[in-house]
Tab-separated table of C-alpha atoms and ligand atoms in Angstrom:
chain	number	residue	atom	x	y	z
A	838	MET	CA	7.618	20.650	29.626
A	839	ILE	CA	9.095	17.352	28.363
A	840	ARG	CA	12.866	16.833	27.590
A	841	PRO	CA	13.107	14.730	24.620
A	842	ALA	CA	16.646	13.630	25.313
A	843	GLU	CA	15.464	12.297	28.497
A	844	LEU	CA	12.583	10.436	26.903
A	845	ILE	CA	14.993	8.969	24.114
A	846	GLN	CA	17.333	7.620	26.770
A	847	ARG	CA	14.443	6.147	28.735
A	848	LYS	CA	13.094	4.309	25.619
A	849	ARG	CA	16.616	3.102	24.731
A	850	ASP	CA	16.871	1.485	28.027
A	851	GLY	CA	13.767	-0.269	27.750
A	852	GLU	CA	11.363	1.955	29.821
A	853	GLU	CA	7.777	2.354	29.178
A	854	LEU	CA	6.907	6.152	28.798
A	855	SER	CA	3.676	7.623	30.442
A	856	ASP	CA	0.783	8.745	28.206
A	857	ASP	CA	1.446	12.246	28.611
A	858	GLU	CA	5.381	11.861	27.959
A	859	LEU	CA	4.676	10.181	24.711
A	860	ALA	CA	1.903	12.321	23.499
A	861	GLU	CA	3.707	15.589	24.218
A	862	LEU	CA	6.684	14.278	22.264
A	863	ILE	CA	4.563	13.547	19.181
A	864	LEU	CA	2.512	16.629	19.290
A	865	GLY	CA	5.704	18.541	19.817
A	866	TYR	CA	7.244	17.176	16.823
A	867	ALA	CA	4.101	17.846	14.726
A	868	ARG	CA	4.432	21.439	15.966
A	869	GLY	CA	8.169	21.595	15.022
A	870	GLU	CA	9.270	21.961	18.485
A	871	VAL	CA	11.124	18.671	18.608
A	872	PRO	CA	13.727	18.556	15.780
A	873	ASP	CA	14.305	15.768	13.205
A	874	TYR	CA	17.350	14.339	14.933
A	875	GLN	CA	15.813	13.782	18.351
A	876	MET	CA	12.719	12.003	16.704
A	877	ALA	CA	15.007	10.035	14.550
A	878	ALA	CA	16.989	8.782	17.500
A	879	PHE	CA	13.579	8.015	19.308
A	880	CYS	CA	12.412	5.985	16.405
A	881	MET	CA	15.532	3.925	16.434
A	882	ALA	CA	15.191	3.442	20.039
A	883	VAL	CA	11.644	2.168	19.272
A	884	PHE	CA	12.870	-0.179	16.691
A	885	PHE	CA	15.097	-1.991	19.089
A	886	ARG	CA	12.994	-1.634	22.376
A	887	GLY	CA	9.398	-1.595	20.730
A	888	LEU	CA	6.273	-0.109	22.276
A	889	SER	CA	3.867	-1.722	24.627
A	890	GLU	CA	0.171	-1.997	23.508
A	891	ARG	CA	-0.721	1.005	25.529
A	892	GLU	CA	2.162	3.268	24.191
A	893	THR	CA	1.148	2.094	20.577
A	894	TYR	CA	-2.301	3.315	21.315
A	895	VAL	CA	-1.184	6.655	22.839
A	896	LEU	CA	1.087	7.109	19.795
A	897	THR	CA	-1.757	6.556	17.331
A	898	ASP	CA	-4.087	8.775	19.340
A	899	ALA	CA	-1.496	11.714	19.451
A	900	MET	CA	-1.048	11.434	15.751
A	901	ILE	CA	-4.512	11.695	15.105
A	902	ARG	CA	-4.735	14.577	17.348
A	903	SER	CA	-2.170	16.270	15.666
A	904	GLY	CA	-4.538	17.343	12.761
A	905	GLU	CA	-8.218	17.342	11.906
A	906	THR	CA	-10.438	14.313	11.484
A	907	ILE	CA	-13.333	13.687	9.044
A	908	ASP	CA	-16.735	12.062	9.741
A	909	LEU	CA	-17.057	10.799	6.336
A	910	GLY	CA	-19.803	8.502	7.376
A	911	ALA	CA	-21.951	11.366	8.736
A	912	ARG	CA	-21.353	13.352	5.526
A	913	LEU	CA	-22.426	10.387	3.249
A	914	GLY	CA	-25.120	9.082	5.529
A	915	ARG	CA	-23.353	5.694	4.803
A	916	LYS	CA	-21.229	3.301	6.855
A	917	VAL	CA	-17.855	3.994	5.507
A	918	VAL	CA	-15.337	1.203	4.604
A	919	ASP	CA	-11.769	1.516	3.688
A	920	LYS	CA	-8.931	-0.731	2.408
A	921	HIS	CA	-5.090	-0.220	2.964
A	922	SER	CA	-1.976	-2.141	2.049
A	923	THR	CA	1.292	-1.969	4.131
A	924	GLY	CA	3.208	-1.809	0.865
A	925	GLY	CA	4.579	-4.019	-1.684
A	926	VAL	CA	5.789	-4.592	-5.238
A	927	GLY	CA	3.259	-4.485	-7.946
A	928	ASP	CA	0.668	-3.751	-5.578
A	929	LYS	CA	-2.097	-1.934	-7.524
A	930	THR	CA	-4.969	-3.587	-5.351
A	931	SER	CA	-6.752	-0.393	-4.269
A	932	LEU	CA	-7.044	0.693	-8.217
A	933	SER	CA	-9.075	-2.445	-8.934
A	934	VAL	CA	-10.922	-2.726	-5.578
A	935	ALA	CA	-12.573	0.557	-5.417
A	936	PRO	CA	-14.545	0.621	-8.580
A	937	ILE	CA	-15.650	-2.912	-8.068
A	938	VAL	CA	-16.901	-2.290	-4.588
A	939	ALA	CA	-18.591	0.938	-5.689
A	940	ALA	CA	-20.285	-0.929	-8.753
A	941	CYS	CA	-21.769	-3.123	-5.867
A	942	GLY	CA	-23.280	-0.050	-4.155
A	943	VAL	CA	-20.573	0.685	-1.536
A	944	PRO	CA	-19.025	3.916	-1.899
A	945	LEU	CA	-15.335	4.080	-1.390
A	946	GLY	CA	-13.412	7.328	-0.632
A	947	LYS	CA	-9.671	6.633	-0.108
A	948	MET	CA	-6.760	8.748	0.923
A	949	SER	CA	-3.433	7.384	-0.412
A	950	GLY	CA	0.107	7.786	-0.271
A	951	ARG	CA	3.321	8.004	-2.539
A	952	GLY	CA	5.854	5.182	-3.039
A	953	LEU	CA	7.995	4.415	-0.007
A	954	GLY	CA	11.656	2.856	-0.735
A	955	HIS	CA	11.247	-0.026	-3.416
A	956	THR	CA	7.333	-0.179	-2.794
A	957	GLY	CA	5.263	1.767	-5.055
A	958	GLY	CA	2.272	4.266	-4.130
A	959	THR	CA	-1.249	4.399	-5.356
A	960	LEU	CA	-0.882	8.237	-5.895
A	961	ASP	CA	1.997	7.856	-8.190
A	962	LYS	CA	0.265	5.269	-10.217
A	963	LEU	CA	-2.906	7.303	-10.537
A	964	GLU	CA	-0.716	10.416	-11.628
A	965	SER	CA	0.203	8.563	-14.641
A	966	ILE	CA	-3.112	9.063	-15.929
A	967	PRO	CA	-2.983	12.361	-17.820
A	968	GLY	CA	-5.086	15.139	-16.200
A	969	TYR	CA	-5.845	13.040	-13.029
A	970	ARG	CA	-6.163	15.386	-10.041
A	971	THR	CA	-4.905	13.881	-6.723
A	972	GLU	CA	-5.653	16.951	-4.829
A	973	LEU	CA	-9.450	17.643	-4.265
A	974	THR	CA	-10.910	19.779	-1.714
A	975	LEU	CA	-12.732	17.776	1.022
A	976	ASP	CA	-16.195	19.059	-0.276
A	977	GLU	CA	-15.172	17.983	-3.900
A	978	PHE	CA	-13.991	14.625	-2.570
A	979	VAL	CA	-17.245	14.072	-0.497
A	980	ALA	CA	-19.386	15.012	-3.570
A	981	GLN	CA	-17.499	12.721	-5.928
A	982	VAL	CA	-17.666	9.640	-3.518
A	983	ARG	CA	-21.502	10.409	-3.136
A	984	ASP	CA	-22.062	10.975	-6.914
A	985	VAL	CA	-19.558	8.534	-8.431
A	986	GLY	CA	-19.036	5.974	-5.439
A	987	VAL	CA	-15.351	6.197	-5.738
A	988	ALA	CA	-12.522	8.999	-5.208
A	989	ILE	CA	-8.845	8.447	-4.550
A	990	ILE	CA	-6.767	11.471	-3.458
A	991	GLY	CA	-3.578	12.374	-1.661
A	992	GLN	CA	-3.721	12.713	2.003
A	993	THR	CA	-4.764	16.294	2.820
A	994	GLY	CA	-2.300	18.504	4.717
A	995	ASP	CA	-4.718	18.710	7.653
A	996	LEU	CA	-5.114	15.175	8.406
A	997	VAL	CA	-2.414	13.460	10.682
A	998	PRO	CA	0.391	15.941	9.989
A	999	ALA	CA	2.464	14.085	12.586
A	1000	ASP	CA	2.525	11.058	10.462
A	1001	LYS	CA	3.321	12.986	7.227
A	1002	ARG	CA	6.584	14.199	8.947
A	1003	LEU	CA	7.348	11.091	10.621
A	1004	TYR	CA	6.830	8.764	7.713
A	1005	ALA	CA	9.255	10.906	5.715
A	1006	LEU	CA	11.663	10.678	8.547
A	1007	ARG	CA	11.418	6.895	8.966
A	1008	ASP	CA	11.833	6.419	5.342
A	1009	VAL	CA	15.527	7.855	5.550
A	1010	THR	CA	16.515	6.576	8.972
A	1011	ALA	CA	15.831	2.747	8.509
A	1012	THR	CA	12.880	2.811	10.802
A	1013	VAL	CA	9.880	2.050	8.677
A	1014	ASP	CA	9.935	-1.793	9.365
A	1015	GLN	CA	8.852	-1.672	13.005
A	1016	PRO	CA	5.347	-3.109	13.666
A	1017	SER	CA	4.101	-0.513	16.250
A	1018	LEU	CA	5.390	2.511	14.156
A	1019	ILE	CA	3.580	1.079	11.004
A	1020	ALA	CA	0.499	0.270	12.877
A	1021	ALA	CA	0.131	3.657	14.303
A	1022	SER	CA	0.771	5.287	10.884
A	1023	ILE	CA	-1.818	3.350	9.066
A	1024	MET	CA	-4.438	3.279	11.679
A	1025	SER	CA	-4.051	6.927	12.602
A	1026	LYS	CA	-4.829	7.812	8.825
A	1027	LYS	CA	-7.748	5.330	8.591
A	1028	ILE	CA	-9.377	6.531	11.987
A	1029	ALA	CA	-8.778	10.192	11.253
A	1030	GLY	CA	-10.264	9.804	7.723
A	1031	GLY	CA	-13.492	8.466	9.146
A	1032	ALA	CA	-13.374	4.737	8.099
A	1033	GLN	CA	-15.686	2.511	10.324
A	1034	ALA	CA	-14.367	-0.894	8.970
A	1035	ILE	CA	-11.193	-1.553	7.363
A	1036	VAL	CA	-9.669	-4.342	5.401
A	1037	LEU	CA	-5.980	-4.291	5.670
A	1038	ASP	CA	-3.742	-6.157	3.271
A	1039	VAL	CA	-0.606	-6.905	5.326
A	1040	LYS	CA	2.206	-7.927	2.907
A	1041	VAL	CA	4.693	-10.627	4.006
A	1042	GLY	CA	7.862	-11.588	2.560
A	1043	ASP	CA	11.200	-10.537	0.745
A	1044	GLY	CA	9.407	-7.499	-0.874
A	1045	ALA	CA	7.311	-6.391	2.298
A	1046	PHE	CA	8.260	-4.518	5.374
A	1047	MET	CA	7.268	-7.647	7.347
A	1048	LYS	CA	9.608	-10.295	6.266
A	1049	THR	CA	8.121	-13.181	8.286
A	1050	LEU	CA	4.644	-14.572	8.993
A	1051	GLU	CA	5.130	-13.862	12.640
A	1052	GLY	CA	6.206	-10.269	12.196
A	1053	ALA	CA	3.054	-9.843	9.887
A	1054	ARG	CA	0.861	-11.403	12.470
A	1055	GLU	CA	2.125	-9.363	15.075
A	1056	LEU	CA	1.510	-6.052	12.859
A	1057	ALA	CA	-1.936	-7.442	12.023
A	1058	GLU	CA	-2.839	-8.028	15.705
A	1059	THR	CA	-1.669	-4.650	16.449
A	1060	MET	CA	-3.631	-2.870	14.069
A	1061	ILE	CA	-6.895	-4.837	15.098
A	1062	SER	CA	-6.300	-4.005	18.686
A	1063	LEU	CA	-5.833	-0.151	17.724
A	1064	GLY	CA	-9.053	-0.396	15.725
A	1065	ARG	CA	-11.056	-2.193	18.406
A	1066	GLN	CA	-9.932	0.684	20.875
A	1067	ALA	CA	-10.994	3.232	18.514
A	1068	GLY	CA	-14.281	1.327	17.897
A	1069	ARG	CA	-13.542	0.411	14.272
A	1070	GLU	CA	-13.803	-3.083	12.609
A	1071	VAL	CA	-10.433	-4.485	11.348
A	1072	VAL	CA	-9.948	-7.464	9.263
A	1073	CYS	CA	-6.288	-8.249	8.061
A	1074	LEU	CA	-5.485	-10.352	5.007
A	1075	LEU	CA	-1.872	-11.524	5.181
A	1076	THR	CA	-0.756	-11.929	1.483
A	1077	ASP	CA	2.586	-13.149	-0.160
A	1078	MET	CA	5.073	-10.604	-1.060
A	1079	ASP	CA	8.073	-12.970	-1.950
A	1080	GLN	CA	7.284	-12.132	-5.510
A	1081	PRO	CA	5.651	-9.001	-6.968
A	1082	LEU	CA	1.882	-9.210	-7.073
A	1083	GLY	CA	0.512	-9.552	-10.457
A	1084	ALA	CA	2.810	-8.937	-13.537
A	1085	ALA	CA	3.262	-5.255	-13.837
A	1086	VAL	CA	5.596	-3.124	-11.754
A	1087	GLY	CA	5.656	0.517	-12.490
A	1088	ASN	CA	2.969	3.105	-12.630
A	1089	ALA	CA	1.223	3.252	-15.933
A	1090	LEU	CA	1.845	-0.457	-16.499
A	1091	GLU	CA	0.192	-1.115	-13.291
A	1092	VAL	CA	-2.727	1.130	-14.143
A	1093	ARG	CA	-3.178	-0.874	-17.220
A	1094	GLU	CA	-3.177	-4.135	-15.370
A	1095	ALA	CA	-5.679	-2.878	-12.732
A	1096	LEU	CA	-8.001	-1.928	-15.537
A	1097	ASP	CA	-7.459	-5.381	-17.054
A	1098	THR	CA	-8.591	-6.896	-13.755
A	1099	VAL	CA	-11.556	-4.677	-13.474
A	1100	ARG	CA	-12.496	-6.126	-16.966
A	1101	GLY	CA	-11.841	-9.752	-15.844
A	1102	HIS	CA	-8.650	-10.298	-17.676
A	1103	GLY	CA	-6.077	-9.724	-14.761
A	1104	PRO	CA	-3.402	-12.041	-13.570
A	1105	SER	CA	-4.735	-14.826	-11.416
A	1106	ASP	CA	-2.806	-14.101	-8.169
A	1107	PHE	CA	-3.669	-10.210	-8.335
A	1108	THR	CA	-7.375	-11.229	-9.289
A	1109	GLU	CA	-7.505	-13.379	-6.138
A	1110	VAL	CA	-6.242	-10.553	-3.837
A	1111	VAL	CA	-8.718	-8.205	-5.370
A	1112	LEU	CA	-11.747	-10.475	-5.124
A	1113	ASP	CA	-10.678	-11.337	-1.531
A	1114	ALA	CA	-10.530	-7.769	-0.549
A	1115	CYS	CA	-13.690	-6.999	-2.279
A	1116	GLY	CA	-15.727	-9.743	-0.527
A	1117	LYS	CA	-14.448	-8.749	2.914
A	1118	LEU	CA	-15.318	-5.068	2.088
A	1119	LEU	CA	-18.652	-5.829	1.030
A	1120	ALA	CA	-19.314	-8.008	4.038
A	1121	LEU	CA	-18.314	-5.328	6.476
A	1122	SER	CA	-20.367	-2.815	4.539
A	1123	ASP	CA	-24.068	-1.865	5.356
A	1124	LEU	CA	-25.124	-4.128	2.634
A	1125	GLY	CA	-25.828	-6.900	5.283
A	1126	ILE	CA	-24.332	-9.694	3.247
A	1127	ASP	CA	-21.716	-12.160	3.999
A	1128	GLU	CA	-18.431	-12.461	2.299
A	1129	GLU	CA	-19.474	-15.207	0.015
A	1130	GLU	CA	-22.259	-13.163	-1.312
A	1131	GLY	CA	-19.952	-10.228	-1.345
A	1132	ARG	CA	-17.287	-12.013	-3.464
A	1133	ARG	CA	-20.275	-13.400	-5.820
A	1134	ARG	CA	-21.411	-9.882	-6.365
A	1135	ALA	CA	-17.882	-8.519	-6.957
A	1136	GLU	CA	-17.403	-11.210	-9.609
A	1137	ARG	CA	-20.588	-10.335	-11.173
A	1138	ALA	CA	-19.790	-6.474	-11.239
A	1139	VAL	CA	-16.490	-7.667	-13.234
A	1140	ALA	CA	-18.174	-9.917	-15.484
A	1141	ASP	CA	-21.109	-7.525	-16.479
A	1142	GLY	CA	-18.976	-4.353	-17.152
A	1143	SER	CA	-20.419	-2.463	-14.359
A	1144	ALA	CA	-17.021	-2.290	-12.565
A	1145	GLU	CA	-15.454	-0.981	-15.721
A	1146	PHE	CA	-18.073	1.540	-16.075
A	1147	VAL	CA	-17.517	2.887	-12.486
A	1148	TRP	CA	-13.814	2.964	-13.331
A	1149	ARG	CA	-14.353	5.360	-16.177
A	1150	ARG	CA	-16.825	7.518	-14.284
A	1151	TRP	CA	-14.238	7.835	-11.596
A	1152	ILE	CA	-11.188	8.777	-13.756
A	1153	GLU	CA	-13.199	11.250	-15.684
A	1154	ALA	CA	-14.677	12.711	-12.650
A	1155	GLN	CA	-11.191	13.427	-11.107
A	1156	GLY	CA	-10.116	15.095	-14.371
A	1157	GLY	CA	-8.323	12.135	-15.976
A	1158	THR	CA	-8.754	10.496	-19.398
A	1159	SER	CA	-9.995	7.035	-19.441
A	1160	ASP	CA	-8.647	6.357	-22.885
A	1161	GLU	CA	-5.826	3.790	-22.152
A	1162	SER	CA	-4.044	4.758	-25.232
A	1163	ALA	CA	-3.253	8.015	-23.572
A	1164	LEU	CA	-1.134	6.336	-20.949
A	1165	PRO	CA	2.606	6.914	-21.054
A	1166	VAL	CA	4.594	4.587	-22.974
A	1167	ALA	CA	8.430	4.016	-22.448
A	1168	PRO	CA	10.655	4.324	-25.662
A	1169	VAL	CA	12.625	1.351	-25.021
A	1170	ILE	CA	11.074	-2.052	-24.637
A	1171	ARG	CA	13.383	-5.042	-24.194
A	1172	ALA	CA	12.587	-8.661	-23.428
A	1173	VAL	CA	14.447	-10.508	-20.647
A	1174	VAL	CA	14.893	-14.130	-21.738
A	1175	ALA	CA	15.586	-17.419	-19.685
A	1176	PRO	CA	19.198	-18.341	-19.729
A	1177	LYS	CA	18.316	-22.068	-19.383
A	1178	ALA	CA	15.299	-24.271	-19.127
A	1179	GLY	CA	13.642	-24.907	-15.635
A	1180	TYR	CA	10.910	-23.738	-13.414
A	1181	VAL	CA	10.886	-20.333	-11.609
A	1182	ARG	CA	11.780	-21.197	-8.182
A	1183	GLU	CA	12.101	-17.697	-6.854
A	1184	LEU	CA	11.193	-14.285	-8.341
A	1185	GLY	CA	12.590	-11.655	-5.655
A	1186	ALA	CA	10.310	-9.095	-5.036
A	1187	ILE	CA	12.729	-6.547	-3.676
A	1188	ARG	CA	15.221	-6.972	-6.355
A	1189	ILE	CA	12.396	-6.221	-9.067
A	1190	GLY	CA	11.113	-3.169	-6.952
A	1191	ASN	CA	14.534	-1.933	-6.693
A	1192	ALA	CA	15.178	-2.466	-10.590
A	1193	ALA	CA	11.927	-0.496	-11.194
A	1194	VAL	CA	13.134	2.252	-8.821
A	1195	HIS	CA	16.285	2.344	-10.964
A	1196	LEU	CA	14.462	2.637	-14.078
A	1197	GLY	CA	12.825	5.740	-12.606
A	1198	ALA	CA	9.517	4.315	-11.519
A	1199	GLY	CA	10.170	5.184	-7.901
A	1200	ARG	CA	12.275	7.654	-5.839
A	1201	ARG	CA	15.677	7.538	-4.487
A	1202	THR	CA	15.249	10.789	-2.816
A	1203	LYS	CA	12.017	12.589	-1.757
A	1204	GLU	CA	12.660	15.273	-4.436
A	1205	ASP	CA	12.981	12.802	-7.419
A	1206	ALA	CA	10.344	13.018	-10.084
A	1207	VAL	CA	8.707	9.559	-11.149
A	1208	ASP	CA	9.017	8.448	-14.766
A	1209	HIS	CA	5.448	7.086	-15.166
A	1210	ALA	CA	6.072	5.136	-18.351
A	1211	VAL	CA	8.803	2.708	-17.250
A	1212	GLY	CA	8.734	-0.503	-15.328
A	1213	ILE	CA	8.906	-4.116	-15.500
A	1214	VAL	CA	6.335	-6.849	-16.521
A	1215	CYS	CA	7.051	-10.152	-15.021
A	1216	ARG	CA	5.529	-12.519	-17.513
A	1217	ALA	CA	6.853	-15.793	-15.776
A	1218	LYS	CA	6.057	-15.864	-12.036
A	1219	ARG	CA	6.983	-18.504	-9.624
A	1220	GLY	CA	6.144	-22.209	-10.493
A	1221	THR	CA	6.274	-21.241	-14.382
A	1222	ARG	CA	8.239	-23.740	-16.476
A	1223	VAL	CA	10.376	-22.100	-19.245
A	1224	ASP	CA	12.728	-23.255	-21.846
A	1225	ALA	CA	16.059	-21.565	-22.711
A	1226	GLY	CA	15.120	-18.291	-24.728
A	1227	ASP	CA	11.572	-17.874	-23.364
A	1228	GLU	CA	10.574	-14.477	-22.304
A	1229	LEU	CA	10.806	-14.145	-18.456
A	1230	ALA	CA	9.877	-10.443	-18.385
A	1231	VAL	CA	9.714	-7.234	-20.403
A	1232	VAL	CA	11.681	-4.239	-19.187
A	1233	HIS	CA	10.069	-0.660	-20.227
A	1234	ALA	CA	12.993	1.914	-20.031
A	1235	ARG	CA	13.586	5.450	-20.954
A	1236	THR	CA	17.236	4.862	-22.361
A	1237	GLU	CA	19.108	1.853	-23.719
A	1238	ALA	CA	21.762	2.111	-20.924
A	1239	GLN	CA	18.934	1.967	-18.269
A	1240	ALA	CA	17.337	-1.130	-20.158
A	1241	ASP	CA	20.760	-2.955	-20.076
A	1242	GLU	CA	21.044	-2.290	-16.438
A	1243	ALA	CA	17.462	-3.522	-15.736
A	1244	VAL	CA	17.774	-6.683	-17.815
A	1245	ARG	CA	20.798	-7.518	-15.574
A	1246	ASP	CA	18.714	-6.803	-12.442
A	1247	VAL	CA	15.538	-8.678	-13.467
A	1248	LEU	CA	17.684	-11.781	-14.634
A	1249	ALA	CA	19.366	-11.565	-11.009
A	1250	ALA	CA	15.959	-11.648	-9.513
A	1251	TYR	CA	15.035	-14.944	-11.154
A	1252	GLU	CA	15.933	-18.315	-9.751
A	1253	LEU	CA	15.546	-21.189	-12.399
A	1254	ALA	CA	15.718	-24.895	-11.001
A	1255	PRO	CA	15.037	-28.222	-12.491
A	1256	GLU	CA	12.116	-28.975	-9.874
A	1257	PRO	CA	8.916	-26.805	-9.493
A	1258	PRO	CA	8.995	-24.930	-6.261
A	1259	GLU	CA	6.359	-25.984	-3.291
A	1260	GLU	CA	3.193	-24.155	-4.140
A	1261	ARG	CA	2.467	-21.164	-2.153
A	1262	PRO	CA	-0.993	-19.563	-2.120
A	1263	VAL	CA	-0.949	-15.773	-2.346
A	1264	LEU	CA	-3.539	-15.283	0.396
A	1265	LEU	CA	-1.566	-16.820	3.466
A	1266	GLU	CA	-3.983	-15.904	6.333
A	1267	VAL	CA	-6.934	-13.897	7.550
A	1268	VAL	CA	-6.598	-12.387	10.933
A	1269	GLY	CA	-9.543	-10.663	12.700
B	2793	URA	N1	2.258	2.510	5.133
B	2793	URA	C1	1.876	3.479	6.013
B	2793	URA	O1	0.931	4.123	5.675
B	2793	URA	N2	2.796	3.644	6.822
B	2793	URA	C2	3.837	2.936	7.356
B	2793	URA	O2	4.530	3.008	8.173
B	2793	URA	C3	4.078	1.825	6.320
B	2793	URA	C4	3.261	1.740	5.247
């Protein structure tokens, strides 16, 4: 029988734990035998001391063993590809990628999460669509992926229950942004969910959990190594999160933008990330094509309307209405205007993310309900030249008072300068 206090102390002092000790701690936590306060202290010790490559693998493996696993590939008779983001502001990539990839003949069944801190969650976005069911049985999920090509649901309770508990605990104990803990959290879910090849969008910058390129590279390499040890192919896109991705931040607003992108009318930075991810996923799939051809096919699916057709079938198959006019709309809509002329030098992602949370688009506590209608549309992105009085952004709020506060928050996120900033591409690096 392990003694958690002793393991916490040894990790605090920088020791490497044995495979059995670490696995037993995690499995004990998943069974409810190790209390939250000890696991919180352990996570903080890991935050400062890190985990070795071996420990990170053992942690991931124990999390997978805490619940059931699905062999989606065997059930579909296809190689299964998946995509996951480490979390950002305005990151609605999965919503656009899934129908485009499916329109190219590659099924994508995804289990997604809710928002964490200032970052949005795919499930919250999808729930802004009236009628959309995020909970399907496993059989319904598999049948929909087979028939329609796309299903996006919440993580079933049986899959990696250790992560479900740990993720919620880390969120409120300042222990999310640790590369081994993020890597184990993401990879355990992807491996348990049956993905054979995975494209990971690792966000870097002010609005991401990894603030620096070095930290993001370390996270990417850790996830690639975990994938390799489990026999899965992993490619990581390191993408910019110093400013929000695309224009829309907030659930229904992001669904609209994702659909616009599927139709070929999305913001350029977001479209770039979507098409990059599609090209990589199609190259990893069983179509036997390279990335360039994958990207060409993705562009064609957008241009010829087949991706939009799949979008409608997917949303309707999951009980939602594909009529955009049914999406909720906020009662107060307010423009944020430039106080002076200049170039947008910075558009702080974390400030915009927090402003959206204050409007109600995210949760401050786990129990909070999300207001799907509210959010911010950032019309001027980094590098845009504006004159005094030009529109920088639009706030969608529930009340006048919340709109006033959000306008102030959004203005504080914009830095205007006489000179244009250095160009920074949205795709920073590819690892793996
Ligand atoms: N996304 C996850 O699934 N887990 C983390 O720890 C962080 C982002």
